[in-house]
mmCIF file of C-alpha atoms in Angstrom:
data_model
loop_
_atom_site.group_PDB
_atom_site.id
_atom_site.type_symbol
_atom_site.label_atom_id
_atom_site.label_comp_id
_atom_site.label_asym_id
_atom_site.label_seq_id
_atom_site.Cartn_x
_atom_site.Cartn_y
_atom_site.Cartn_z
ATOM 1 C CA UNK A 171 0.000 0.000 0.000
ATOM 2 C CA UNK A 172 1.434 3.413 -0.738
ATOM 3 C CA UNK A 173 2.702 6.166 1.751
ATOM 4 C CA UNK A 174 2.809 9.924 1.508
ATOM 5 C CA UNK A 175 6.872 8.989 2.292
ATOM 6 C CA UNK A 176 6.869 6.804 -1.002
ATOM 7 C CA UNK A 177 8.387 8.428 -4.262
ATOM 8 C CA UNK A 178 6.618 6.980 -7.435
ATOM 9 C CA UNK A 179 6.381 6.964 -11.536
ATOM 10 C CA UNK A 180 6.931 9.176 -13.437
ATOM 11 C CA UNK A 181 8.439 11.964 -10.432
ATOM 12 C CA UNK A 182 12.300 12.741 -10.552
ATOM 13 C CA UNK A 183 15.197 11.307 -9.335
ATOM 14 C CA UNK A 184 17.942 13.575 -9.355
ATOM 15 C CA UNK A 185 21.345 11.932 -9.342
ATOM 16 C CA UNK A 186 24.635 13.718 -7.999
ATOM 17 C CA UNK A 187 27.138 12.780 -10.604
ATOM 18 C CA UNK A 188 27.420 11.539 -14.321
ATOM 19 C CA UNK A 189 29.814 8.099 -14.302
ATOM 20 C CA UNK A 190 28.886 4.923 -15.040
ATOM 21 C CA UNK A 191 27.133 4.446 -11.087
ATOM 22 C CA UNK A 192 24.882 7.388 -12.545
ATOM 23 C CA UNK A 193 24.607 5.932 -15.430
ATOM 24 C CA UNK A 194 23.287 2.175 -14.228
ATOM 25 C CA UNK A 195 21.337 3.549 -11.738
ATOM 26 C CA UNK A 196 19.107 5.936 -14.180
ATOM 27 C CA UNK A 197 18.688 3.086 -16.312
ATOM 28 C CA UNK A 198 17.224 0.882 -13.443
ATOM 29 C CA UNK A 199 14.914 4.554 -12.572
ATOM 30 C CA UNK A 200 13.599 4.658 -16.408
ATOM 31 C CA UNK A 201 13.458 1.079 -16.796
ATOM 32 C CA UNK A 202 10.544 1.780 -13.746
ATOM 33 C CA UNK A 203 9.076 4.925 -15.417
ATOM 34 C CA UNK A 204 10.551 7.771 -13.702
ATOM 35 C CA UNK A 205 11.988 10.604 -14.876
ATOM 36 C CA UNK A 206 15.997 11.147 -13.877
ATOM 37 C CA UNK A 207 18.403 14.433 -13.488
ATOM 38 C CA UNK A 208 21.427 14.565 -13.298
ATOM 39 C CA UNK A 209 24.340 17.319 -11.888
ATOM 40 C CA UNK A 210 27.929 16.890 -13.569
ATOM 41 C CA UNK A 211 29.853 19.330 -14.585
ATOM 42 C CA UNK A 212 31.447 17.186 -18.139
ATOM 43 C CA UNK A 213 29.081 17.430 -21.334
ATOM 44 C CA UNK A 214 27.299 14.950 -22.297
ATOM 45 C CA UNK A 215 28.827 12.495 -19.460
ATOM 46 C CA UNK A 216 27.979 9.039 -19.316
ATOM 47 C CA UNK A 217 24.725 9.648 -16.683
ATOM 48 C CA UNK A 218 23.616 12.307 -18.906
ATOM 49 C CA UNK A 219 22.674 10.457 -22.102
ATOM 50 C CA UNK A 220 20.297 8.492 -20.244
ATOM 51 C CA UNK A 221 18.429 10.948 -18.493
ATOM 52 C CA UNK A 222 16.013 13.582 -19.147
ATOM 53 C CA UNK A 223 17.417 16.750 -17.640
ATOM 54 C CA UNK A 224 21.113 17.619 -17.482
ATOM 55 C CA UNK A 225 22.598 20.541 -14.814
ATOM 56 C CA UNK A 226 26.270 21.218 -16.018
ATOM 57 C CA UNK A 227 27.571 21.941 -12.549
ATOM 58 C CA UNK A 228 30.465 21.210 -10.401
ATOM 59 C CA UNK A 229 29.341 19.330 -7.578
ATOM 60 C CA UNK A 230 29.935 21.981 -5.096
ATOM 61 C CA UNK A 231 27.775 24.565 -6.910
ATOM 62 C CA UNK A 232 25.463 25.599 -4.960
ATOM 63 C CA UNK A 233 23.387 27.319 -7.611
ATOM 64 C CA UNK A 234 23.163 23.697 -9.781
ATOM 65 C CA UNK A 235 22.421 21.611 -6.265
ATOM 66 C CA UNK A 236 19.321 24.039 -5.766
ATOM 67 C CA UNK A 237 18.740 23.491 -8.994
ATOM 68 C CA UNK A 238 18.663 20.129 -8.856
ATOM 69 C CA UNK A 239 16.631 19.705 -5.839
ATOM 70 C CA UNK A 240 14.053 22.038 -6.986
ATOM 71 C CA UNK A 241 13.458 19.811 -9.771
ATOM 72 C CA UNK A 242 14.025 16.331 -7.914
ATOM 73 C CA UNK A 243 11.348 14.586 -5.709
ATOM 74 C CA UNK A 244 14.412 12.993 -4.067
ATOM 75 C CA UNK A 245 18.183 12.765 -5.156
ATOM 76 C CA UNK A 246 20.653 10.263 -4.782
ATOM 77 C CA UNK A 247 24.400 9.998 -5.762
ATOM 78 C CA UNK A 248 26.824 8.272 -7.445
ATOM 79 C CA UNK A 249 30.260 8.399 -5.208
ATOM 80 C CA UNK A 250 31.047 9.420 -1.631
ATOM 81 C CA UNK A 251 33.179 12.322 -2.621
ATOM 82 C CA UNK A 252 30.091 14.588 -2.523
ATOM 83 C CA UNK A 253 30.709 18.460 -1.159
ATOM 84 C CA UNK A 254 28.885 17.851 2.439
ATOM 85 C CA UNK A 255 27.682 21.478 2.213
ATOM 86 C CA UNK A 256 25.374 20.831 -0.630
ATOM 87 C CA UNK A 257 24.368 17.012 0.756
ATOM 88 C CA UNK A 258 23.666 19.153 4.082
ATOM 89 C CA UNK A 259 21.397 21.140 2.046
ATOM 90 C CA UNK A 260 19.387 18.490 -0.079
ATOM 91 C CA UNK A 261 19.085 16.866 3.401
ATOM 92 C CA UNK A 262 17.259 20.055 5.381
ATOM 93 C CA UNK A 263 15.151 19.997 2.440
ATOM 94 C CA UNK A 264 14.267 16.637 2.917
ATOM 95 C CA UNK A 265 14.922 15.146 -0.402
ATOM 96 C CA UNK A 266 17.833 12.825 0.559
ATOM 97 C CA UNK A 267 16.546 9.936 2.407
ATOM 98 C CA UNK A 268 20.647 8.561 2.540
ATOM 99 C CA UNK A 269 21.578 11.674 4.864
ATOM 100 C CA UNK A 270 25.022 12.837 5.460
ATOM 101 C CA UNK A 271 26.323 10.552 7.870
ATOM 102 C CA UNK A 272 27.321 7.861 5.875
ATOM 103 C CA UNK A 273 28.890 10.391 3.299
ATOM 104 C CA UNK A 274 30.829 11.832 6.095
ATOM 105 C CA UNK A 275 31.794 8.709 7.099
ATOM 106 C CA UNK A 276 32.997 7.223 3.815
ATOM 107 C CA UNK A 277 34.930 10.380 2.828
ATOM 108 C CA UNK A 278 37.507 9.695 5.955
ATOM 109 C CA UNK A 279 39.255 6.949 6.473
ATOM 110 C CA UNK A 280 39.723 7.797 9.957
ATOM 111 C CA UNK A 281 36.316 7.928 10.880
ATOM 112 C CA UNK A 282 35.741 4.776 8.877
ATOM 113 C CA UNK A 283 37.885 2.561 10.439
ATOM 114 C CA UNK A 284 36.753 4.337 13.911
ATOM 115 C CA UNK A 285 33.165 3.219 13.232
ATOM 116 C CA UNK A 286 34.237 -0.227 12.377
ATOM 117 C CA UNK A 287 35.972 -0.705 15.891
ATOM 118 C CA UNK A 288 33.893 1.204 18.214
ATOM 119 C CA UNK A 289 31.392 -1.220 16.349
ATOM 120 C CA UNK A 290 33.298 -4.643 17.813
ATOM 121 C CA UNK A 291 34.153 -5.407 13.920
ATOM 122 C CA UNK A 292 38.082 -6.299 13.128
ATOM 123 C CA UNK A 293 39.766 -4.179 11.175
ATOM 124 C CA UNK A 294 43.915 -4.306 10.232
ATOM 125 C CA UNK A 295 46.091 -2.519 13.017
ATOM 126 C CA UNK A 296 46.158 1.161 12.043
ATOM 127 C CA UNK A 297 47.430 4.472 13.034
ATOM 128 C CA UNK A 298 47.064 8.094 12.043
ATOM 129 C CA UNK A 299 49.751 10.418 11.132
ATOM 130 C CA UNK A 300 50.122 14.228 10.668
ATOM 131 C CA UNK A 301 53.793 14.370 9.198
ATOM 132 C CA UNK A 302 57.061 12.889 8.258
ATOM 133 C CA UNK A 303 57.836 13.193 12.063
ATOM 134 C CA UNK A 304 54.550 11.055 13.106
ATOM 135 C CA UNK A 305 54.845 9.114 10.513
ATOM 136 C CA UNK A 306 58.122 8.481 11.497
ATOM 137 C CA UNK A 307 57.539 7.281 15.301
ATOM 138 C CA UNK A 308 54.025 5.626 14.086
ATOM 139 C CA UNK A 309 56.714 2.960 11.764
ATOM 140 C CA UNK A 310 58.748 2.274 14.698
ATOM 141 C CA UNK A 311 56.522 -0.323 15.788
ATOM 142 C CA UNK A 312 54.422 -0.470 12.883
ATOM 143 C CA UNK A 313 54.385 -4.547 11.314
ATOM 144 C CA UNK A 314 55.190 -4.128 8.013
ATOM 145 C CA UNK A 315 54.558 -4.571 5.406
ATOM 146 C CA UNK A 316 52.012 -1.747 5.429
ATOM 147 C CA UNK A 317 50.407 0.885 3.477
ATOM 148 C CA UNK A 318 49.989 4.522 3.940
ATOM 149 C CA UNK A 319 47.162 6.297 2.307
ATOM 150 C CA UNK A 320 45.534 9.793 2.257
ATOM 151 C CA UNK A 321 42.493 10.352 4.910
ATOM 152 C CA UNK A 322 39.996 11.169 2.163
ATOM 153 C CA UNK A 323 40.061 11.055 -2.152
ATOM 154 C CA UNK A 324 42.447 8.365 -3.532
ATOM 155 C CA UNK A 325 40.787 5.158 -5.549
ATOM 156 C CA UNK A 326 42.186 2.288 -7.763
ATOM 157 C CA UNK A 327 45.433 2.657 -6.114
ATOM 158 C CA UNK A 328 45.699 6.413 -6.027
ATOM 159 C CA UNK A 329 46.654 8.165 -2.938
ATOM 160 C CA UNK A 330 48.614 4.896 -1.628
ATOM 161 C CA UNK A 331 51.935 4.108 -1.063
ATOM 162 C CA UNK A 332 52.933 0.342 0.259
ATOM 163 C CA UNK A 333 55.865 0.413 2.486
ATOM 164 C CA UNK A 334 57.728 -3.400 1.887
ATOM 165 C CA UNK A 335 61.021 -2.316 4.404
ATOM 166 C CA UNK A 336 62.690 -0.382 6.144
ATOM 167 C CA UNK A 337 63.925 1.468 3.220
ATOM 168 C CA UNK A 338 60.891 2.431 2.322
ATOM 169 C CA UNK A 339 60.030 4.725 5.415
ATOM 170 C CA UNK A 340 61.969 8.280 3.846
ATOM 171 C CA UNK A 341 59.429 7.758 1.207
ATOM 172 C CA UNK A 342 56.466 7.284 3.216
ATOM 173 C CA UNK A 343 57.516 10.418 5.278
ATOM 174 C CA UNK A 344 57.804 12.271 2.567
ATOM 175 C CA UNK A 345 54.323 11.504 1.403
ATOM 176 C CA UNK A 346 53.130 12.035 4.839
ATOM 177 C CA UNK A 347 54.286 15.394 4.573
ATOM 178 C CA UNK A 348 52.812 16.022 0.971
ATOM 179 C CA UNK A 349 49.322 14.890 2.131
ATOM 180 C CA UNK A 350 49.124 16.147 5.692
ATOM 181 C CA UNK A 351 46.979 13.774 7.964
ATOM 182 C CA UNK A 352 47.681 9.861 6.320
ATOM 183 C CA UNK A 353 46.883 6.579 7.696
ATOM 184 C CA UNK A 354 48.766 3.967 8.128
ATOM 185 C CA UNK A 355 47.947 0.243 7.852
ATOM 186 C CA UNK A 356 49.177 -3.079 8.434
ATOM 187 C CA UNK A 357 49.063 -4.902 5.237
ATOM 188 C CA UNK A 358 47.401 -8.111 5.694
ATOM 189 C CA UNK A 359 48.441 -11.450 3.983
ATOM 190 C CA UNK A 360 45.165 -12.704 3.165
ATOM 191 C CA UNK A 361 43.662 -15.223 1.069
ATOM 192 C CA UNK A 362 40.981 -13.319 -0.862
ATOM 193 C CA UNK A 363 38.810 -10.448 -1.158
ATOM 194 C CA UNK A 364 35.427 -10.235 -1.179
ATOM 195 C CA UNK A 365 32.447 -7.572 -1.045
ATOM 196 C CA UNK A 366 29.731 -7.886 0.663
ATOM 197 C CA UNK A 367 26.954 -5.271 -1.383
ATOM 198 C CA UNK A 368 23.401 -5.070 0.630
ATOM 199 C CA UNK A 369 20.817 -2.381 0.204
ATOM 200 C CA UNK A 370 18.300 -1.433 3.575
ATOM 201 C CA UNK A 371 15.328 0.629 2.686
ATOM 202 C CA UNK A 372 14.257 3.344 4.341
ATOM 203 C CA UNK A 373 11.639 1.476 6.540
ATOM 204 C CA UNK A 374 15.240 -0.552 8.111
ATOM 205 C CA UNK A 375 14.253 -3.887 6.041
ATOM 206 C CA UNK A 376 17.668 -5.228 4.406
ATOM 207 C CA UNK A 377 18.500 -7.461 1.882
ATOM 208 C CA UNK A 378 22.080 -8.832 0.957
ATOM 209 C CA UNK A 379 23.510 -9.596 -2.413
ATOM 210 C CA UNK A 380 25.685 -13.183 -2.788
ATOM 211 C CA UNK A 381 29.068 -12.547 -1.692
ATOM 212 C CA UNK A 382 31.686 -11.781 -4.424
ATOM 213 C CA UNK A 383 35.366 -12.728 -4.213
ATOM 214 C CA UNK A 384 37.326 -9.563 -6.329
ATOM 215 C CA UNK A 385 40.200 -10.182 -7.848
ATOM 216 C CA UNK A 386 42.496 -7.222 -8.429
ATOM 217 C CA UNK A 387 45.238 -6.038 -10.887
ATOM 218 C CA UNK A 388 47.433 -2.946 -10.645
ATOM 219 C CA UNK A 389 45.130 -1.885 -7.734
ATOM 220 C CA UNK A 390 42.020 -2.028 -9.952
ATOM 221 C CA UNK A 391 38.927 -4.453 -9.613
ATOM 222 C CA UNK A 392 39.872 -6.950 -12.427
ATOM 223 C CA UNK A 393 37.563 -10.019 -12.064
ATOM 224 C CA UNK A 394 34.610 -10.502 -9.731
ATOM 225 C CA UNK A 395 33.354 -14.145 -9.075
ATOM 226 C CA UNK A 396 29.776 -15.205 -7.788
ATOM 227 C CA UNK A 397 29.388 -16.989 -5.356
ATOM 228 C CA UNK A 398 32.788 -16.478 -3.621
ATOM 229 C CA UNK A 399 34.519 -19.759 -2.164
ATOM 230 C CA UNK A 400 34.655 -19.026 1.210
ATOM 231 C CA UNK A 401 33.612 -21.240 4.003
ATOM 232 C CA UNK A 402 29.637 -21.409 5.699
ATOM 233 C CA UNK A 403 31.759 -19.270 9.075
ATOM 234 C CA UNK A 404 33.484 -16.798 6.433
ATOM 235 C CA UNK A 405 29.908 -16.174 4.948
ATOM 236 C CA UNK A 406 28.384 -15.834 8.516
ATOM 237 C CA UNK A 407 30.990 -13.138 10.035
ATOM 238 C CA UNK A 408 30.997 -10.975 6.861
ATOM 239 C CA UNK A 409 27.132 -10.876 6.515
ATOM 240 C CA UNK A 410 26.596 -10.390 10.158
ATOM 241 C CA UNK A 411 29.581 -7.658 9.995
ATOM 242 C CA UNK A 412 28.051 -5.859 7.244
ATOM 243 C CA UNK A 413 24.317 -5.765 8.662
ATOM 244 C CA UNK A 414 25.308 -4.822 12.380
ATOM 245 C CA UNK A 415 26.883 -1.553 10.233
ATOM 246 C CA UNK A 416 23.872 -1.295 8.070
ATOM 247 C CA UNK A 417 21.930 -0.183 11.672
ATOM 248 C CA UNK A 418 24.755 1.124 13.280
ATOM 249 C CA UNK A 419 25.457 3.654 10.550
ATOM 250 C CA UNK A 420 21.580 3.711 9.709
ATOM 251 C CA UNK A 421 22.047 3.108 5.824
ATOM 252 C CA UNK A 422 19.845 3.680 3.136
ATOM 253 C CA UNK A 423 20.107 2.356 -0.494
ATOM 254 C CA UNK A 424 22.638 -0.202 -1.657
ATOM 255 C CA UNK A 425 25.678 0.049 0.143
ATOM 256 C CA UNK A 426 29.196 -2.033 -0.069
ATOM 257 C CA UNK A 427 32.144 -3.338 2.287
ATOM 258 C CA UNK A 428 35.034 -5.004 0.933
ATOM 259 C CA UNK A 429 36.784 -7.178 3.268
ATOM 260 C CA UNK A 430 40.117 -9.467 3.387
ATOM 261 C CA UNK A 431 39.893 -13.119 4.063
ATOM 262 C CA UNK A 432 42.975 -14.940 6.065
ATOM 263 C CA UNK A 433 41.581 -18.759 7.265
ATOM 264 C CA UNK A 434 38.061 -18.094 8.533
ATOM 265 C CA UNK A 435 38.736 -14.607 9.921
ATOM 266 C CA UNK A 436 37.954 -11.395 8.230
ATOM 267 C CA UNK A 437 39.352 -8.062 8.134
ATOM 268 C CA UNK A 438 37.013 -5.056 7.424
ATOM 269 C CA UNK A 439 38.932 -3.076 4.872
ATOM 270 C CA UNK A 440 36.755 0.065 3.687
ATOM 271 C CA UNK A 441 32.964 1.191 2.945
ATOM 272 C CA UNK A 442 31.351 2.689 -0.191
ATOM 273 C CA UNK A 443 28.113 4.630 0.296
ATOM 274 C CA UNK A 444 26.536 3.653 -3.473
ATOM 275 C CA UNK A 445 26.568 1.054 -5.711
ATOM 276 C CA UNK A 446 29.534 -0.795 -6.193
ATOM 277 C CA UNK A 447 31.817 -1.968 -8.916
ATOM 278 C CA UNK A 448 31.909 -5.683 -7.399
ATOM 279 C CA UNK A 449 28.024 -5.604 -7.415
ATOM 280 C CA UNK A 450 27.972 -5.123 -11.424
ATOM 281 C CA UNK A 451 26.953 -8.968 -11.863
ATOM 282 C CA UNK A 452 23.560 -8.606 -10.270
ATOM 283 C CA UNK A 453 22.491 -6.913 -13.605
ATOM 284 C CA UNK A 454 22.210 -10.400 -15.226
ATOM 285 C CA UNK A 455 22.795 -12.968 -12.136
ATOM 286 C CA UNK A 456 20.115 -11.968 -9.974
ATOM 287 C CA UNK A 457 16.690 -11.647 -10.201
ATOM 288 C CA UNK A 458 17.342 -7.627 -8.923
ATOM 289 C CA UNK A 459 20.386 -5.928 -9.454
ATOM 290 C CA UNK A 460 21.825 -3.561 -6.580
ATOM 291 C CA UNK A 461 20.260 -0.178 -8.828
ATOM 292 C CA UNK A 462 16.795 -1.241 -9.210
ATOM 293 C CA UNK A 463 17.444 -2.056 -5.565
ATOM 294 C CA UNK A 464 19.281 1.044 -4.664
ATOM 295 C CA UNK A 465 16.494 3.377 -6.724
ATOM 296 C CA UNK A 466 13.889 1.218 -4.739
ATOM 297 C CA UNK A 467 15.409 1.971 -1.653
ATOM 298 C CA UNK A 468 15.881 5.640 -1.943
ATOM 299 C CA UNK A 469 11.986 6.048 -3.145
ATOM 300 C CA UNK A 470 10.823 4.492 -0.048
ATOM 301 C CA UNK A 471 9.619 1.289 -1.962
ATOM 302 C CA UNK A 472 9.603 -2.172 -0.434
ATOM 303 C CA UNK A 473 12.764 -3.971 -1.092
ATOM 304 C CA UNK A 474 12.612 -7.306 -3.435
ATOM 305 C CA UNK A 475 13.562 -10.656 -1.952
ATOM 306 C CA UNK A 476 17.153 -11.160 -3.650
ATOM 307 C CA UNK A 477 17.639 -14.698 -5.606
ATOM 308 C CA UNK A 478 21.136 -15.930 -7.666
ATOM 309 C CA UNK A 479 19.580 -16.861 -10.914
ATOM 310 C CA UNK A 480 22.720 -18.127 -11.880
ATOM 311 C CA UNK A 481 26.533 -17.992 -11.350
ATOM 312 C CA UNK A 482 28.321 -15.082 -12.503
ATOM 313 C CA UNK A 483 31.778 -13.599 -13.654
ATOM 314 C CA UNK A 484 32.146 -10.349 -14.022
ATOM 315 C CA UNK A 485 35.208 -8.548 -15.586
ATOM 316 C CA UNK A 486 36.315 -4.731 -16.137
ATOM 317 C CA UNK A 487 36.692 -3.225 -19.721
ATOM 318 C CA UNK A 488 39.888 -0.731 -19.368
ATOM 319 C CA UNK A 489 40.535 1.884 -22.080
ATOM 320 C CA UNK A 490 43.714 -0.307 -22.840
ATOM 321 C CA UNK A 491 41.428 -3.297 -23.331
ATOM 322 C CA UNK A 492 38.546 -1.418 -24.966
ATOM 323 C CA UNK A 493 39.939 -2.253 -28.840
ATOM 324 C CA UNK A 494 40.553 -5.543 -27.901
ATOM 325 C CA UNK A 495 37.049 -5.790 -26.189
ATOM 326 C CA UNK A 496 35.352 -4.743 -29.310
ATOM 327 C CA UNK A 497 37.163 -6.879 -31.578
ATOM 328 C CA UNK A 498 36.262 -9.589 -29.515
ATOM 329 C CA UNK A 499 32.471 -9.330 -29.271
ATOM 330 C CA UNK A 500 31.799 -10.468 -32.979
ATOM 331 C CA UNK A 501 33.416 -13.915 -32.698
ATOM 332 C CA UNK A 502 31.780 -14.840 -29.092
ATOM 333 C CA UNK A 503 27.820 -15.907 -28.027
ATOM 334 C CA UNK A 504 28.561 -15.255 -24.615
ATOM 335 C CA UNK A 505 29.261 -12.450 -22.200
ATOM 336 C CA UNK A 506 26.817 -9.283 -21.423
ATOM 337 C CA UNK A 507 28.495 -6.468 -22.676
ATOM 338 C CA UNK A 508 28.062 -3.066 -20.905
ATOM 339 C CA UNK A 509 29.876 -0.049 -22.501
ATOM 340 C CA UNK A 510 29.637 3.578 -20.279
ATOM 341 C CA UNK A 511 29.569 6.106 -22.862
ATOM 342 C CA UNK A 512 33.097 7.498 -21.731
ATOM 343 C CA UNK A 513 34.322 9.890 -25.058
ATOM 344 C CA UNK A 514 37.857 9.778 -23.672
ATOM 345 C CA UNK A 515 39.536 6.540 -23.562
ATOM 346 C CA UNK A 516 42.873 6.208 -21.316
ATOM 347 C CA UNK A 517 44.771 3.338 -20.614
ATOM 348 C CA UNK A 518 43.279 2.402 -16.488
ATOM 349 C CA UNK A 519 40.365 4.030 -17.204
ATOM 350 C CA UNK A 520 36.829 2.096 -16.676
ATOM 351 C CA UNK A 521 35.024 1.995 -19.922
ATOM 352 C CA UNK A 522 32.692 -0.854 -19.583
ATOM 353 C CA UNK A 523 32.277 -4.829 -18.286
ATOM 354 C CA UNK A 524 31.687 -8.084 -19.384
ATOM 355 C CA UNK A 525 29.387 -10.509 -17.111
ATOM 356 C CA UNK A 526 29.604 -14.132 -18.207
ATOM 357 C CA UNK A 527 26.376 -16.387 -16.438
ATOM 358 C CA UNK A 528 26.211 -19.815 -16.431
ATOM 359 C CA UNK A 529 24.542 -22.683 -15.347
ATOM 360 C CA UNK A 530 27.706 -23.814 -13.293
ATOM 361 C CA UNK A 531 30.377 -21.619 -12.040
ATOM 362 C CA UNK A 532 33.129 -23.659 -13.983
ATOM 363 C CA UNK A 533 30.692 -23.031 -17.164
ATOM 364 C CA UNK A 534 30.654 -18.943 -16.482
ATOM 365 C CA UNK A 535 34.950 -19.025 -16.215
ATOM 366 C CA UNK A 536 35.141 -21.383 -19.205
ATOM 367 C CA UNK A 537 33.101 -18.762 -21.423
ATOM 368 C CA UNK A 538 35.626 -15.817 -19.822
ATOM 369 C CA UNK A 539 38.812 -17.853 -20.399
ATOM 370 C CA UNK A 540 37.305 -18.095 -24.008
ATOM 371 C CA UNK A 541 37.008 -14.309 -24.082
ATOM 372 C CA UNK A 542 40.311 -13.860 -22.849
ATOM 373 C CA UNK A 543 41.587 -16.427 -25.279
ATOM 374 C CA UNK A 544 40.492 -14.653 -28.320
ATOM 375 C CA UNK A 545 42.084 -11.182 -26.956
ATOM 376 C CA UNK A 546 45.231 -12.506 -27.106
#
């Protein structure tokens, strides 16, 4: 039965940022019947040739977020990086059932990893540094190897610096000076990575996706397999993790935490307020992907019951890989390709993935070892 509280066909979403998030999400919104906005300040971005309105903006203009939430019925967004002055303001209007916490949360990782722990959850040792001098006394004692990484920004790898030995502290100093407050964190040996991508709805319901086990290259999501192979206790401690945050941190919308695996313990490693890259293979393996979902979530709809339809591999389309990509897709029957609109093409850039499904698991890597076959 509908509420006053629910947002429904054909009013506006407005979306805060144009990348491929944007992007998936408006097509789960029009796929529904509603209309979509979007705010980005790049032409004809990726979000924008799906949607019905565009606000050239920077994110921070205040001018284009008014805008935007004059003409929204409620607005979401696409990454965590957004200005917390203008999500302050969609708030007090009350058109952004997600709130500010969790962006404020997300955007340090010193808060982050303080949430995790005052919540009981493990996390890798840690400590905070202001300066090559801090940073200095904080490595002391520090097991290594470690990484240091700036508070906020940084993603695929950027803003991080792994310290192996000794010999590498000068050079984590000096990048402790460059950045001003850094963390630093053990680097832990572990067996895999997975993601554990869940969406609560505004009424506190929540549902989780299958766990996915990521594989990585370069610092960049390369491969991500559903279900993961982890163990029944794995499953249980990263799903019981992820929903004691879910109320802790009062979520709404589809939400992600990847997470290291050593034996059967797990190490929380960090949060992402939105949709996720490692969720991309509930498009076609599950019976609701995590933006119809998300966009179901954020109107104050109830949230579907979620169901693996069938195993799933899911790989990244890079800008060096995008030829190859292309030139592949005539000689293969398998694969769903999805292509973000991106005009500029650079070498670790994200232009697109490929999710292979399958009756079997072994059947969904056969048809991506096929793929990658042929782009050799």
């Amino acid at each position: 039965m509908r509420n006053d509280n629910m947002i429904m066909p054909p009013e506006t979403i407005g979306i805060i940022g144009g990348g491929q998030l944007g992007r998936m999400m408006a097509i789960a919104a029009k796929y529904m019947g509603y209309r979509v906005a979007v705010l980005d300040p790049t032409p004809n971005c990726p979000t924008a040739q799906v949607t019905d309105q565009h606000i050239i903006a920077a994110y921070d203009d205040m001018d284009g977020i008014q805008k935007l939430t004059a003409i929204s019925d409620v607005v979401t967004y696409e990454f965590e990086n957004v200005d917390l002055d203008a999500a302050t303001y969609i708030e007090d209007e009350a058109k952004l059932p997600q709130g500010t916490y969790a962006l404020a949360i997300t955007q340090n990782r010193e808060k982050e990893k303080t949430v995790m722990q005052d919540a009981g959850l493990p996390v890798p040792i840690y400590k905070i540094v202001r300066d090559s001098q801090t940073c200095e006394w904080a490595l002391e004692d520090m097991p290594l190897p470690a990484v240091i990484k700036t508070i906020s920004g940084g993603y695929d790898g950027k803003g991080q610096l792994r310290l192996n030995t000794k010999d590498d502290i000068p050079a984590a100093c000096d990048f402790a000076d460059q950045d001003n407050t850094c963390i630093i964190e053990q680097w832990i040996p572990f067996d895999k990575e997975i993601s554990v991508v869940f969406t609560r709805g505004r009424s506190g319901e929540v549902t989780f996706f299958p766990i996915a086990e990521n594989e990585h290259r370069d610092h960049i999501l390369y491969k991500t397999t559903v279900p993961a192979a982890i163990s029944d206790t794995v499953q249980q401690k990263a799903l019981d993790a992820a929903g004691k945050l879910a109320v802790e941190m009062g979520i709404v919308g589809t939400f992600a935490i990847e997470m290291f695996v050593r034996g059967d313990a797990i190490y929380l490693n960090e949060m992402a307020p939105r949709p996720h890259n490692s969720g991309h293979y509930t498009i076609e393996g599950c019976n609701v992907s995590q933006f119809q979902q998300h966009i179901r979530a954020v109107c104050g709809l109830p949230l579907m019951p979620v169901e693996l339809l069938r195993p799933a591999v899911m790989m990244n389309i890079l800008g060096d890989g995008m030829e190859t990509a292309l030139n592949v897709l005539p000689t293969t029957q398998h694969g769903f390709l999805h292509l973000y609109g991106k005009e500029m093409i650079k070498p670790k850039r994200k232009m697109g993935h490929i999710t292979f499904i399958a009756e079997t698991l072994d059947e969904a890597k056969q048809q991506l070892a096929v793929y990658e076959e042929a782009k050799q």
